[in-house]
Short mmCIF file of C-alpha atoms in Angstrom, two decimals:
data_model
loop_
_atom_site.label_atom_id
_atom_site.label_comp_id
_atom_site.label_asym_id
_atom_site.label_seq_id
_atom_site.Cartn_x
_atom_site.Cartn_y
_atom_site.Cartn_z
CA MET A 1 -130.44 -57.09 -94.02
CA ARG A 2 -128.65 -60.32 -93.17
CA VAL A 3 -128.73 -61.39 -89.51
CA LEU A 4 -125.47 -62.72 -88.06
CA GLU A 5 -126.49 -62.72 -84.39
CA SER A 6 -129.64 -61.66 -82.63
CA ARG A 7 -130.66 -61.91 -78.99
CA ARG A 8 -132.54 -59.78 -76.51
CA GLY A 9 -130.98 -56.32 -76.50
CA TYR A 10 -128.34 -57.11 -79.15
CA PHE A 11 -128.21 -57.34 -82.93
CA ARG A 12 -125.36 -57.89 -85.39
CA GLY A 13 -125.87 -58.16 -89.12
CA THR A 14 -124.82 -56.92 -92.54
CA HIS A 15 -126.42 -54.72 -95.18
CA LYS A 16 -124.92 -53.57 -98.48
CA GLY A 17 -121.45 -54.69 -97.38
CA CYS A 18 -121.58 -52.89 -94.03
CA THR A 19 -121.63 -54.46 -90.57
CA ILE A 20 -124.38 -53.26 -88.24
CA GLU A 21 -124.15 -53.73 -84.47
CA ILE A 22 -126.83 -52.50 -82.08
CA GLU A 23 -126.78 -52.84 -78.29
CA ARG A 24 -129.34 -51.73 -75.73
CA ASP A 25 -127.55 -49.77 -73.02
CA ARG A 26 -129.38 -50.48 -69.78
CA GLU A 27 -127.28 -48.06 -67.72
CA PHE A 28 -129.70 -45.36 -68.81
CA THR A 29 -133.20 -45.45 -67.34
CA ASP A 30 -134.73 -45.00 -70.80
CA SER A 31 -132.71 -47.94 -72.27
CA LYS A 32 -130.96 -46.18 -75.12
CA PHE A 33 -129.55 -48.02 -78.13
CA TYR A 34 -125.91 -47.73 -79.15
CA ILE A 35 -125.46 -48.19 -82.89
CA ARG A 36 -122.31 -48.91 -84.88
CA VAL A 37 -122.34 -49.22 -88.67
CA GLN A 38 -118.95 -50.04 -90.15
CA ALA A 39 -118.18 -49.94 -93.88
CA SER A 40 -116.17 -52.69 -95.54
CA ASP A 41 -113.10 -50.38 -95.62
CA GLY A 42 -113.19 -50.11 -91.80
CA GLY A 43 -114.61 -46.60 -91.53
CA TYR A 44 -117.64 -45.92 -89.36
CA LEU A 45 -120.78 -44.58 -90.99
CA TYR A 46 -122.65 -44.39 -87.66
CA ASP A 47 -121.15 -44.67 -84.20
CA GLY A 48 -123.25 -43.36 -81.35
CA TYR A 49 -126.49 -43.40 -79.42
CA ALA A 50 -129.78 -43.45 -81.28
CA PRO A 51 -132.15 -40.52 -80.72
CA GLU A 52 -134.38 -40.71 -77.63
CA GLU A 53 -137.49 -41.52 -79.70
CA VAL A 54 -135.92 -44.85 -80.75
CA THR A 55 -137.28 -47.24 -78.13
CA THR A 56 -137.44 -50.65 -79.86
CA MET A 57 -134.93 -52.85 -81.68
CA PRO A 58 -136.82 -52.63 -85.01
CA ALA A 59 -136.76 -48.83 -84.73
CA ALA A 60 -133.02 -48.97 -83.92
CA LYS A 61 -132.40 -51.04 -87.07
CA ARG A 62 -134.28 -48.49 -89.17
CA GLU A 63 -132.29 -45.69 -87.52
CA ALA A 64 -129.02 -47.48 -88.29
CA LEU A 65 -129.90 -47.70 -91.99
CA ARG A 66 -131.19 -44.12 -92.10
CA GLY A 67 -128.27 -42.67 -90.15
CA ALA A 68 -125.66 -44.48 -92.24
CA CYS A 69 -127.47 -43.52 -95.50
CA LEU A 70 -127.92 -47.14 -96.49
#
């Protein structure tokens, strides 16, 4: 996974030609992660909130890869 931008609560990178963007949504008390994985053709392979058991950024990155079948 190639990192393009990374800061507290936000990640943007690429993997196998896809763009991965993860944001921590602090409007929820349990700080959910919103994940977007976009293919090179513009279609979304994952666009939504991570499951509740995903509580850290590393876990959110793993979920993005798993959920997008990368």
